[in-house]
mmCIF file of C-alpha atoms and ligand atoms in Angstrom:
data_model
loop_
_atom_site.group_PDB
_atom_site.id
_atom_site.type_symbol
_atom_site.label_atom_id
_atom_site.label_comp_id
_atom_site.label_asym_id
_atom_site.label_seq_id
_atom_site.Cartn_x
_atom_site.Cartn_y
_atom_site.Cartn_z
ATOM 1 C CA MET A 23 88.593 122.802 73.405
ATOM 2 C CA VAL A 24 89.037 120.132 76.077
ATOM 3 C CA LYS A 25 85.714 119.517 77.798
ATOM 4 C CA PHE A 26 85.631 118.096 81.321
ATOM 5 C CA GLU A 27 82.647 116.441 83.011
ATOM 6 C CA HIS A 28 81.806 117.793 86.477
ATOM 7 C CA PHE A 29 84.122 116.144 88.986
ATOM 8 C CA ALA A 30 81.298 114.819 91.170
ATOM 9 C CA VAL A 31 83.152 113.753 94.316
ATOM 10 C CA GLU A 32 85.311 116.888 94.457
ATOM 11 C CA ARG A 33 82.237 119.108 93.987
ATOM 12 C CA TRP A 34 80.413 117.250 96.732
ATOM 13 C CA MET A 35 83.341 117.747 99.120
ATOM 14 C CA ASP A 36 83.629 121.387 98.174
ATOM 15 C CA ASP A 37 79.903 121.980 98.765
ATOM 16 C CA TYR A 38 79.735 120.309 102.164
ATOM 17 C CA GLU A 39 83.160 119.892 103.770
ATOM 18 C CA THR A 40 83.133 123.170 105.667
ATOM 19 C CA LYS A 41 79.455 122.802 106.606
ATOM 20 C CA SER A 42 79.879 119.495 108.422
ATOM 21 C CA THR A 43 80.900 118.843 112.025
ATOM 22 C CA HIS A 44 81.752 115.158 111.532
ATOM 23 C CA ASN A 45 83.523 114.688 108.245
ATOM 24 C CA LEU A 46 83.300 110.973 107.477
ATOM 25 C CA ALA A 47 83.812 111.674 103.779
ATOM 26 C CA GLU A 48 87.543 112.339 104.027
ATOM 27 C CA THR A 49 89.910 109.897 102.316
ATOM 28 C CA CYS A 50 93.069 110.992 104.141
ATOM 29 C CA CYS A 51 94.330 109.277 107.262
ATOM 30 C CA ALA A 52 93.658 111.807 110.060
ATOM 31 C CA SER A 53 95.788 114.824 109.169
ATOM 32 C CA ILE A 54 98.747 115.823 111.305
ATOM 33 C CA SER A 55 100.513 119.112 112.056
ATOM 34 C CA LEU A 56 104.201 119.763 111.541
ATOM 35 C CA ASP A 57 104.598 119.498 115.332
ATOM 36 C CA ASP A 58 102.942 116.058 115.258
ATOM 37 C CA LEU A 59 105.273 115.010 112.449
ATOM 38 C CA GLN A 60 108.339 116.046 114.406
ATOM 39 C CA ALA A 61 107.052 114.295 117.494
ATOM 40 C CA LEU A 62 106.787 111.044 115.499
ATOM 41 C CA SER A 63 110.405 111.249 114.362
ATOM 42 C CA GLU A 64 113.046 109.075 116.027
ATOM 43 C CA VAL A 65 115.553 111.902 115.790
ATOM 44 C CA LYS A 66 114.518 114.583 118.226
ATOM 45 C CA GLY A 67 115.293 118.223 117.469
ATOM 46 C CA LEU A 68 115.905 117.640 113.753
ATOM 47 C CA SER A 69 114.729 120.676 111.781
ATOM 48 C CA LEU A 70 112.015 120.174 109.152
ATOM 49 C CA LEU A 71 113.000 123.141 107.038
ATOM 50 C CA SER A 72 116.154 125.069 106.332
ATOM 51 C CA HIS A 73 115.502 128.752 107.017
ATOM 52 C CA SER A 74 118.696 129.835 105.257
ATOM 53 C CA ALA A 75 118.050 128.067 101.905
ATOM 54 C CA LYS A 76 117.440 130.541 99.074
ATOM 55 C CA MET A 77 113.927 130.230 97.684
ATOM 56 C CA THR A 78 114.917 129.440 94.098
ATOM 57 C CA TYR A 79 112.888 127.061 91.944
ATOM 58 C CA GLY A 80 115.013 124.316 93.494
ATOM 59 C CA GLU A 81 115.770 121.057 91.704
ATOM 60 C CA ILE A 82 113.433 120.989 88.701
ATOM 61 C CA PRO A 83 112.275 117.311 88.710
ATOM 62 C CA GLY A 84 111.947 117.444 92.516
ATOM 63 C CA LEU A 85 114.093 117.670 95.647
ATOM 64 C CA LYS A 86 116.859 115.058 95.383
ATOM 65 C CA SER A 87 116.553 113.884 98.998
ATOM 66 C CA LEU A 88 112.809 113.348 98.505
ATOM 67 C CA ARG A 89 113.314 111.397 95.286
ATOM 68 C CA THR A 90 116.021 109.336 96.983
ATOM 69 C CA ASN A 91 113.751 108.507 99.930
ATOM 70 C CA LEU A 92 111.053 107.428 97.480
ATOM 71 C CA ALA A 93 113.501 105.401 95.404
ATOM 72 C CA ASN A 94 114.512 103.577 98.619
ATOM 73 C CA LEU A 95 110.872 102.661 99.247
ATOM 74 C CA TYR A 96 110.495 101.158 95.768
ATOM 75 C CA SER A 97 113.873 99.431 96.010
ATOM 76 C CA SER A 98 113.376 97.556 99.264
ATOM 77 C CA LYS A 99 112.508 93.864 98.834
ATOM 78 C CA THR A 100 113.374 93.864 95.110
ATOM 79 C CA SER A 101 116.573 92.794 93.384
ATOM 80 C CA THR A 102 116.336 95.744 90.983
ATOM 81 C CA PRO A 103 116.678 99.112 92.744
ATOM 82 C CA LEU A 104 114.769 102.052 91.250
ATOM 83 C CA PRO A 105 117.015 105.055 90.464
ATOM 84 C CA ALA A 106 115.920 108.383 92.001
ATOM 85 C CA GLU A 107 116.010 109.796 88.422
ATOM 86 C CA ASN A 108 112.980 107.630 87.605
ATOM 87 C CA ILE A 109 110.808 109.645 89.990
ATOM 88 C CA LEU A 110 109.164 113.025 89.344
ATOM 89 C CA ILE A 111 107.619 115.103 92.129
ATOM 90 C CA THR A 112 104.238 116.687 91.381
ATOM 91 C CA PRO A 113 101.736 119.000 93.095
ATOM 92 C CA GLY A 114 99.638 116.142 94.506
ATOM 93 C CA ALA A 115 98.712 112.841 92.878
ATOM 94 C CA ILE A 116 95.977 114.663 91.022
ATOM 95 C CA MET A 117 98.602 116.448 88.932
ATOM 96 C CA ALA A 118 100.625 113.250 88.611
ATOM 97 C CA ASN A 119 97.605 111.499 87.082
ATOM 98 C CA HIS A 120 96.852 114.439 84.841
ATOM 99 C CA LEU A 121 100.417 114.613 83.502
ATOM 100 C CA ILE A 122 100.466 110.902 82.718
ATOM 101 C CA PHE A 123 97.255 111.069 80.666
ATOM 102 C CA TYR A 124 98.271 114.367 79.079
ATOM 103 C CA SER A 125 101.577 112.821 77.965
ATOM 104 C CA LEU A 126 100.420 109.371 76.926
ATOM 105 C CA VAL A 127 96.901 109.378 75.478
ATOM 106 C CA GLY A 128 94.823 111.223 72.901
ATOM 107 C CA PRO A 129 92.333 110.722 70.048
ATOM 108 C CA GLY A 130 92.628 107.273 68.473
ATOM 109 C CA ASP A 131 93.832 105.643 71.699
ATOM 110 C CA HIS A 132 91.875 103.149 73.770
ATOM 111 C CA VAL A 133 92.144 103.128 77.569
ATOM 112 C CA ILE A 134 90.841 100.482 79.987
ATOM 113 C CA CYS A 135 90.094 101.699 83.501
ATOM 114 C CA HIS A 136 89.336 99.861 86.769
ATOM 115 C CA TYR A 137 85.857 100.795 88.081
ATOM 116 C CA PRO A 138 84.484 102.172 90.372
ATOM 117 C CA THR A 139 87.296 104.570 91.092
ATOM 118 C CA TYR A 140 88.347 108.194 91.372
ATOM 119 C CA GLN A 141 86.598 109.895 88.450
ATOM 120 C CA GLN A 142 89.772 111.578 87.182
ATOM 121 C CA LEU A 143 91.176 108.190 86.185
ATOM 122 C CA PHE A 144 88.612 107.614 83.431
ATOM 123 C CA ASP A 145 87.237 111.069 82.676
ATOM 124 C CA THR A 146 90.567 112.798 82.028
ATOM 125 C CA PRO A 147 91.570 110.346 79.261
ATOM 126 C CA ARG A 148 88.047 110.793 77.818
ATOM 127 C CA SER A 149 88.402 114.564 77.910
ATOM 128 C CA LEU A 150 91.638 114.204 75.928
ATOM 129 C CA GLY A 151 89.779 112.357 73.180
ATOM 130 C CA ALA A 152 90.637 108.759 74.081
ATOM 131 C CA GLU A 153 88.010 106.012 74.015
ATOM 132 C CA VAL A 154 87.652 104.633 77.544
ATOM 133 C CA ASP A 155 86.138 101.291 78.601
ATOM 134 C CA LEU A 156 85.414 100.603 82.242
ATOM 135 C CA TRP A 157 86.724 97.377 83.736
ATOM 136 C CA LYS A 158 83.960 96.847 86.239
ATOM 137 C CA THR A 159 84.126 95.261 89.672
ATOM 138 C CA SER A 160 81.094 94.410 91.798
ATOM 139 C CA PRO A 161 80.288 93.626 95.429
ATOM 140 C CA GLU A 162 79.031 90.186 94.340
ATOM 141 C CA LYS A 163 82.655 89.370 93.389
ATOM 142 C CA ASN A 164 84.149 91.154 96.414
ATOM 143 C CA TRP A 165 85.164 94.022 94.095
ATOM 144 C CA SER A 166 87.844 91.837 92.496
ATOM 145 C CA LEU A 167 89.007 92.268 88.905
ATOM 146 C CA ASP A 168 88.174 89.570 86.366
ATOM 147 C CA ILE A 169 91.281 88.927 84.250
ATOM 148 C CA ASP A 170 89.340 86.969 81.594
ATOM 149 C CA GLU A 171 87.275 90.083 81.007
ATOM 150 C CA LEU A 172 90.435 92.109 80.450
ATOM 151 C CA GLU A 173 91.527 89.787 77.637
ATOM 152 C CA LYS A 174 88.202 90.428 75.890
ATOM 153 C CA MET A 175 88.423 94.200 76.344
ATOM 154 C CA ILE A 176 91.810 94.648 74.668
ATOM 155 C CA LYS A 177 91.763 96.255 71.219
ATOM 156 C CA LYS A 178 94.461 96.914 68.634
ATOM 157 C CA ASN A 179 94.717 100.529 69.821
ATOM 158 C CA THR A 180 94.679 99.861 73.605
ATOM 159 C CA LYS A 181 97.385 102.141 74.930
ATOM 160 C CA LEU A 182 96.897 102.174 78.656
ATOM 161 C CA ILE A 183 95.387 100.039 81.443
ATOM 162 C CA VAL A 184 94.621 102.061 84.565
ATOM 163 C CA ILE A 185 94.149 100.522 87.987
ATOM 164 C CA ASN A 186 93.665 101.995 91.438
ATOM 165 C CA ASN A 187 95.290 99.756 94.027
ATOM 166 C CA PRO A 188 94.101 99.847 96.837
ATOM 167 C CA GLN A 189 90.788 100.898 95.336
ATOM 168 C CA ASN A 190 88.855 104.032 96.243
ATOM 169 C CA PRO A 191 85.933 103.808 97.238
ATOM 170 C CA THR A 192 85.735 100.074 98.084
ATOM 171 C CA GLY A 193 88.942 99.462 100.064
ATOM 172 C CA ALA A 194 89.568 96.317 97.981
ATOM 173 C CA VAL A 195 92.962 95.377 96.530
ATOM 174 C CA VAL A 196 94.091 93.923 93.229
ATOM 175 C CA THR A 197 95.769 90.757 94.477
ATOM 176 C CA LYS A 198 99.335 89.751 93.648
ATOM 177 C CA SER A 199 98.252 86.908 91.353
ATOM 178 C CA ASN A 200 95.881 89.211 89.454
ATOM 179 C CA LEU A 201 98.623 91.828 89.127
ATOM 180 C CA GLU A 202 100.939 89.179 87.677
ATOM 181 C CA LYS A 203 98.301 88.066 85.170
ATOM 182 C CA LEU A 204 97.501 91.680 84.274
ATOM 183 C CA VAL A 205 101.158 92.463 83.618
ATOM 184 C CA ALA A 206 101.582 89.304 81.525
ATOM 185 C CA ILE A 207 98.669 90.363 79.293
ATOM 186 C CA ALA A 208 99.839 93.990 79.087
ATOM 187 C CA SER A 209 103.358 92.952 78.194
ATOM 188 C CA ALA A 210 102.145 90.519 75.497
ATOM 189 C CA HIS A 211 100.288 93.439 73.853
ATOM 190 C CA ASN A 212 102.897 96.099 74.710
ATOM 191 C CA ILE A 213 100.377 98.125 76.716
ATOM 192 C CA THR A 214 101.429 100.502 79.494
ATOM 193 C CA VAL A 215 99.975 99.893 82.958
ATOM 194 C CA MET A 216 99.370 102.819 85.253
ATOM 195 C CA SER A 217 98.567 102.182 88.904
ATOM 196 C CA ASP A 218 97.256 104.926 91.159
ATOM 197 C CA GLU A 219 98.694 103.738 94.480
ATOM 198 C CA VAL A 220 97.874 106.719 96.682
ATOM 199 C CA TYR A 221 96.417 104.441 99.391
ATOM 200 C CA ARG A 222 99.620 102.354 99.695
ATOM 201 C CA PRO A 223 100.789 101.216 102.208
ATOM 202 C CA ILE A 224 97.593 101.348 104.299
ATOM 203 C CA PHE A 225 96.984 97.583 104.352
ATOM 204 C CA HIS A 226 95.070 96.369 107.397
ATOM 205 C CA GLY A 227 93.149 93.243 106.348
ATOM 206 C CA ILE A 228 96.050 91.726 104.415
ATOM 207 C CA GLY A 229 99.716 91.619 105.458
ATOM 208 C CA PRO A 230 103.087 91.334 103.694
ATOM 209 C CA MET A 231 103.296 87.641 104.675
ATOM 210 C CA ASP A 232 100.022 86.879 102.860
ATOM 211 C CA LYS A 233 100.666 85.236 99.485
ATOM 212 C CA GLU A 234 98.197 87.584 97.753
ATOM 213 C CA PHE A 235 99.668 90.755 99.295
ATOM 214 C CA PRO A 236 99.901 93.236 96.381
ATOM 215 C CA PRO A 237 103.329 94.651 95.559
ATOM 216 C CA SER A 238 103.636 97.996 93.792
ATOM 217 C CA ILE A 239 103.111 97.760 90.034
ATOM 218 C CA LEU A 240 106.810 98.661 89.702
ATOM 219 C CA SER A 241 107.879 95.391 91.360
ATOM 220 C CA LEU A 242 106.539 92.990 88.747
ATOM 221 C CA GLY A 243 109.416 93.019 86.285
ATOM 222 C CA TYR A 244 107.613 94.914 83.495
ATOM 223 C CA ASN A 245 109.166 98.212 82.401
ATOM 224 C CA ASN A 246 106.072 99.816 80.905
ATOM 225 C CA THR A 247 104.526 100.513 84.266
ATOM 226 C CA ILE A 248 103.891 103.779 86.078
ATOM 227 C CA ALA A 249 103.017 104.183 89.752
ATOM 228 C CA VAL A 250 101.448 107.279 91.288
ATOM 229 C CA GLY A 251 101.772 108.083 94.979
ATOM 230 C CA SER A 252 100.986 110.891 97.359
ATOM 231 C CA LEU A 253 101.694 112.332 100.787
ATOM 232 C CA SER A 254 97.975 113.136 101.200
ATOM 233 C CA LYS A 255 96.377 109.822 102.124
ATOM 234 C CA ALA A 256 98.691 107.287 103.781
ATOM 235 C CA TYR A 257 100.982 110.002 105.151
ATOM 236 C CA SER A 258 98.339 112.403 106.562
ATOM 237 C CA LEU A 259 99.865 115.469 104.852
ATOM 238 C CA ALA A 260 97.376 116.606 102.179
ATOM 239 C CA GLY A 261 98.192 120.247 102.954
ATOM 240 C CA ILE A 262 101.680 120.004 101.482
ATOM 241 C CA ARG A 263 100.180 119.021 98.091
ATOM 242 C CA THR A 264 102.957 116.614 97.212
ATOM 243 C CA GLY A 265 102.675 113.551 95.007
ATOM 244 C CA TRP A 266 104.897 111.637 92.618
ATOM 245 C CA ILE A 267 105.204 109.629 89.422
ATOM 246 C CA ALA A 268 107.582 106.656 89.327
ATOM 247 C CA SER A 269 108.383 104.355 86.434
ATOM 248 C CA ARG A 270 110.889 101.695 85.498
ATOM 249 C CA SER A 271 111.037 103.249 82.027
ATOM 250 C CA PRO A 272 113.368 106.271 81.670
ATOM 251 C CA GLU A 273 111.731 107.003 78.265
ATOM 252 C CA MET A 274 108.321 107.290 79.875
ATOM 253 C CA ILE A 275 109.689 109.589 82.598
ATOM 254 C CA ALA A 276 111.346 111.779 79.924
ATOM 255 C CA ARG A 277 108.062 112.052 78.044
ATOM 256 C CA ILE A 278 106.098 113.007 81.142
ATOM 257 C CA MET A 279 108.844 115.432 82.169
ATOM 258 C CA ASN A 280 108.390 117.199 78.856
ATOM 259 C CA ALA A 281 104.708 117.798 79.656
ATOM 260 C CA ARG A 282 105.556 118.733 83.244
ATOM 261 C CA HIS A 283 107.728 121.617 82.019
ATOM 262 C CA TYR A 284 104.522 123.169 80.633
ATOM 263 C CA THR A 285 102.463 122.844 83.819
ATOM 264 C CA THR A 286 104.702 122.768 86.846
ATOM 265 C CA ILE A 287 108.338 123.903 86.344
ATOM 266 C CA SER A 288 109.157 122.698 89.853
ATOM 267 C CA VAL A 289 107.242 122.112 93.087
ATOM 268 C CA SER A 290 107.435 124.105 96.309
ATOM 269 C CA GLN A 291 110.750 123.743 98.141
ATOM 270 C CA LEU A 292 108.975 124.057 101.495
ATOM 271 C CA ASP A 293 106.452 121.314 100.742
ATOM 272 C CA SER A 294 109.194 119.060 99.399
ATOM 273 C CA ALA A 295 111.344 119.518 102.504
ATOM 274 C CA VAL A 296 108.424 118.428 104.710
ATOM 275 C CA ALA A 297 107.708 115.459 102.416
ATOM 276 C CA SER A 298 111.347 114.400 102.457
ATOM 277 C CA TYR A 299 111.371 114.527 106.270
ATOM 278 C CA ALA A 300 108.169 112.452 106.489
ATOM 279 C CA LEU A 301 109.534 109.742 104.179
ATOM 280 C CA ALA A 302 113.003 109.559 105.740
ATOM 281 C CA ALA A 303 113.913 106.399 107.697
ATOM 282 C CA HIS A 304 113.798 108.361 110.978
ATOM 283 C CA THR A 305 110.063 109.158 110.600
ATOM 284 C CA ILE A 306 108.239 107.030 108.024
ATOM 285 C CA HIS A 307 107.887 103.893 110.169
ATOM 286 C CA ALA A 308 106.229 105.690 113.079
ATOM 287 C CA LEU A 309 103.950 107.654 110.722
ATOM 288 C CA ILE A 310 102.789 104.592 108.794
ATOM 289 C CA GLY A 311 102.548 102.590 112.027
ATOM 290 C CA ARG A 312 100.236 105.255 113.492
ATOM 291 C CA ASN A 313 98.018 105.233 110.417
ATOM 292 C CA ILE A 314 97.720 101.461 109.999
ATOM 293 C CA LYS A 315 96.867 101.158 113.697
ATOM 294 C CA LEU A 316 94.265 103.924 113.369
ATOM 295 C CA ALA A 317 92.792 102.287 110.254
ATOM 296 C CA LYS A 318 92.548 98.853 111.931
ATOM 297 C CA ASN A 319 91.027 100.185 115.099
ATOM 298 C CA ASN A 320 88.519 102.444 113.322
ATOM 299 C CA LEU A 321 87.527 99.744 110.851
ATOM 300 C CA GLU A 322 86.540 97.492 113.757
ATOM 301 C CA ILE A 323 84.275 100.301 115.034
ATOM 302 C CA LEU A 324 82.740 100.743 111.591
ATOM 303 C CA ASP A 325 82.382 96.995 111.118
ATOM 304 C CA LYS A 326 80.463 96.683 114.390
ATOM 305 C CA TRP A 327 78.271 99.617 113.345
ATOM 306 C CA VAL A 328 77.477 97.936 110.012
ATOM 307 C CA SER A 329 76.627 94.675 111.716
ATOM 308 C CA ASP A 330 74.462 96.463 114.335
ATOM 309 C CA HIS A 331 72.588 98.156 111.450
ATOM 310 C CA ARG A 332 72.332 95.103 109.224
ATOM 311 C CA GLU A 333 68.657 95.881 108.725
ATOM 312 C CA PHE A 334 69.669 99.063 106.806
ATOM 313 C CA CYS A 335 73.020 98.243 105.287
ATOM 314 C CA ASP A 336 75.671 95.762 104.129
ATOM 315 C CA TYR A 337 79.178 95.931 102.667
ATOM 316 C CA VAL A 338 82.276 94.047 101.628
ATOM 317 C CA LYS A 339 84.701 94.742 104.468
ATOM 318 C CA PRO A 340 87.697 96.737 103.173
ATOM 319 C CA VAL A 341 91.163 95.215 103.408
ATOM 320 C CA ALA A 342 93.156 98.363 102.679
ATOM 321 C CA GLY A 343 92.966 102.125 102.236
ATOM 322 C CA THR A 344 90.750 104.531 104.114
ATOM 323 C CA THR A 345 87.234 104.115 102.724
ATOM 324 C CA ALA A 346 84.336 101.653 102.823
ATOM 325 C CA PHE A 347 81.542 101.420 100.241
ATOM 326 C CA ILE A 348 78.349 100.603 102.128
ATOM 327 C CA ARG A 349 74.952 99.802 100.570
ATOM 328 C CA PHE A 350 71.904 101.284 102.351
ATOM 329 C CA LYS A 351 68.463 99.780 101.847
ATOM 330 C CA ARG A 352 64.905 99.552 103.170
ATOM 331 C CA ASP A 353 63.039 96.262 102.792
ATOM 332 C CA SER A 354 65.986 95.074 100.643
ATOM 333 C CA LYS A 355 65.535 97.959 98.170
ATOM 334 C CA PRO A 356 68.306 100.550 97.713
ATOM 335 C CA LEU A 357 67.768 103.952 99.298
ATOM 336 C CA ASN A 358 68.410 107.072 97.268
ATOM 337 C CA SER A 359 71.909 107.722 98.547
ATOM 338 C CA GLU A 360 72.078 111.327 97.360
ATOM 339 C CA THR A 361 68.984 112.300 99.365
ATOM 340 C CA LEU A 362 70.242 110.273 102.322
ATOM 341 C CA CYS A 363 73.632 112.027 102.328
ATOM 342 C CA ARG A 364 72.225 115.519 101.686
ATOM 343 C CA ARG A 365 69.714 115.225 104.501
ATOM 344 C CA LEU A 366 72.271 113.695 106.862
ATOM 345 C CA VAL A 367 74.697 116.565 106.397
ATOM 346 C CA GLU A 368 72.019 119.264 106.425
ATOM 347 C CA GLU A 369 70.147 117.926 109.448
ATOM 348 C CA GLU A 370 72.957 116.350 111.507
ATOM 349 C CA LYS A 371 76.164 117.839 110.025
ATOM 350 C CA VAL A 372 77.555 114.342 109.383
ATOM 351 C CA LEU A 373 79.220 114.143 105.981
ATOM 352 C CA TRP A 374 79.179 110.969 103.837
ATOM 353 C CA VAL A 375 79.589 110.658 100.050
ATOM 354 C CA PRO A 376 76.664 109.348 97.943
ATOM 355 C CA GLY A 377 77.846 106.555 95.634
ATOM 356 C CA SER A 378 75.303 107.036 92.844
ATOM 357 C CA HIS A 379 76.147 110.747 92.670
ATOM 358 C CA SER A 380 79.920 110.533 92.975
ATOM 359 C CA PHE A 381 80.983 107.129 91.608
ATOM 360 C CA GLY A 382 78.425 106.133 88.979
ATOM 361 C CA PRO A 383 74.617 105.877 88.636
ATOM 362 C CA GLU A 384 74.711 102.091 89.020
ATOM 363 C CA PHE A 385 75.829 102.401 92.655
ATOM 364 C CA LYS A 386 72.291 102.774 93.915
ATOM 365 C CA GLY A 387 72.070 102.939 97.702
ATOM 366 C CA PHE A 388 75.873 103.062 98.085
ATOM 367 C CA VAL A 389 77.614 105.515 100.388
ATOM 368 C CA ARG A 390 81.347 106.010 100.794
ATOM 369 C CA ILE A 391 82.502 106.423 104.363
ATOM 370 C CA GLY A 392 86.038 107.565 105.132
ATOM 371 C CA TYR A 393 86.813 105.954 108.461
ATOM 372 C CA VAL A 394 90.485 106.753 109.119
ATOM 373 C CA CYS A 395 89.681 110.058 110.792
ATOM 374 C CA GLU A 396 90.188 110.710 114.520
ATOM 375 C CA THR A 397 88.481 107.826 116.361
ATOM 376 C CA GLU A 398 86.300 110.087 118.528
ATOM 377 C CA ASP A 399 85.033 111.842 115.425
ATOM 378 C CA LEU A 400 84.174 108.541 113.760
ATOM 379 C CA LYS A 401 82.275 107.343 116.837
ATOM 380 C CA ALA A 402 80.377 110.619 117.252
ATOM 381 C CA GLY A 403 79.473 110.768 113.535
ATOM 382 C CA LEU A 404 78.285 107.150 113.473
ATOM 383 C CA ASP A 405 76.229 107.652 116.672
ATOM 384 C CA LYS A 406 74.473 110.655 115.164
ATOM 385 C CA ALA A 407 73.870 108.839 111.880
ATOM 386 C CA SER A 408 72.479 105.885 113.792
ATOM 387 C CA SER A 409 69.795 107.800 115.708
ATOM 388 C CA TRP A 410 68.917 109.840 112.636
ATOM 389 C CA LEU A 411 68.568 106.758 110.419
ATOM 390 C CA LYS A 412 66.359 104.948 112.932
ATOM 391 C CA LYS A 413 64.079 107.980 113.021
ATOM 392 C CA GLU A 414 64.126 108.945 109.346
ATOM 393 C CA VAL A 415 64.700 105.828 107.280
ATOM 394 C CA ALA A 416 60.993 105.434 106.511
ATOM 395 C CA THR A 417 60.921 108.965 105.030
ATOM 396 C CA LEU A 418 63.844 108.420 102.632
ATOM 397 C CA PRO A 419 63.064 107.757 98.958
ATOM 398 C CA LEU A 420 64.117 104.507 97.294
ATOM 399 C CA ASP A 421 66.309 104.450 94.185
ATOM 400 C CA GLU A 422 64.724 101.836 91.914
HETATM 401 C C1 LIG B 501 92.618 107.460 93.841
HETATM 402 C C2 LIG B 501 93.021 108.891 94.065
HETATM 403 N N1 LIG B 501 94.003 109.420 93.319
HETATM 404 C C3 LIG B 501 94.402 110.684 93.481
HETATM 405 C C4 LIG B 501 93.814 111.507 94.427
HETATM 406 C C5 LIG B 501 94.321 112.914 94.605
HETATM 407 O O1 LIG B 501 95.270 112.953 95.673
HETATM 408 P P1 LIG B 501 96.203 114.186 95.996
HETATM 409 O O2 LIG B 501 95.690 114.817 97.253
HETATM 410 O O3 LIG B 501 97.566 113.616 96.210
HETATM 411 O O4 LIG B 501 96.192 115.123 94.845
HETATM 412 C C6 LIG B 501 92.760 111.008 95.204
HETATM 413 C C7 LIG B 501 92.060 111.872 96.181
HETATM 414 O O5 LIG B 501 91.024 111.533 96.738
HETATM 415 C C8 LIG B 501 92.378 109.656 95.038
HETATM 416 O O6 LIG B 501 91.410 109.096 95.786
#
C-alpha cells in the first residue's frame, strides 16, 4: 500500500486557517470574485459562462479555448510555438504534480528535488517507491541552486529532476543561466526535468529585461521538460481548482494522459470556462498587472517591517512569488518557530507558517509569511505581530 507522510503545511493551514483573523500564511495573490474578474476585463459585458451549454463531461483533456490560451502564453517570445494538444488541464496544480509522479516514477528510480519546497514535490515520489535526494539551497547562498552539486548527485537511475521556480517558501528564482546549465546536464544524461511554476509570472524583484530573468522550463530547447501551472496563485482564483501540465514532448503528455484517465476523466466545465476567461488576452494583462503591483507594494511594507525588527529577524528578500522565509531569533539564537506561530495565532489570530514544522527540521527559527494578501490585512497582521513579539519574545523557547 502507498504510504504518505503527513502533509505538514496543508495540515497546518487546515488546523488554523478558519481560526485566524489575519491570514498571512496564504500563498495565493489576494483572491478575487467573479465580479472582480469581469471588472478587470477590457471587454465589458462579456459573459463568463454559457448558461445554455449542456453539462456533459466536456472536452476530455481540457476545454480547447483554455488550452489555446495557455499555449499562447508558452508560445510568446519563442520561435517554437507550443501546440494546445501538449497541455492537459487538471484539478489544481496539486493533481498535476501527482499525475506526473504517478506516471513517471516508481521503485528503482532516483529523483532529485529542489529544497526547501512544497512537500508534495519530494514526498510523493518517495511514497511511490522512488529514492529521492534533496538538492538543498540555503540563505547563506541566497537560496540559489549549486549546479556543481547537481553533477555529483546524478546516478545511473536518475529519472527526474524537480524544481520549483519561483520557489515556495523563499521567493527566490532559479536564474536563466542556472536553468540553461541544468538543462544541459539533464539532456546529457537523458533525464526529464519537471518545473513547478505555479508562482509564474509574479516577478517583482527581477524583470524580463534582466539577463538572469528565468524563462519557463519549456523555453530552453529541451523536449524532456514538463511545466506545471495553476490559476490559484498568480491568478487569484484558487476556488476554481484549475491547474495544468504542459510539455514539449507529446509522448510524455500521452503517458500522463493515460494516468489521468484513471483519476480525473475531465475537469469541471464551469471552472474551465472561468479559467479560460481569466487567461484570455482581454483579461490576463490587467489581472497579472494587479497582482504584480500588489506584490511589489506589499513586499516593501514587509521589507520595512523586517528592517524595523532586525533585532528579532532577518531574511533574503524575495524576488518573485508570494512568500518570504524569515528567520526569527533572540540573542542570535533561533526561536522555536512552531511555538511562535502557534502562540501568535492562538493569542492574536495572526496566522504564519512555522518553517521547521512545515518545510524541514533544519529550518530552525524560520517562518513563512504570505504577503500578497489585501494590503490592509498585511499591515494589520504585522502590527499585531509586532506588539505581541515585543511583549512576548523573552518567553518564547529557543530551538537549538
Ligand atoms: C509549489 C506549489 N505547487 C502546487 C501547489 C498546489 O496548487 P493548486 O492550488 O493549484 O493545487 C502549491 C500550493 O501551495 C504550491 O505552493
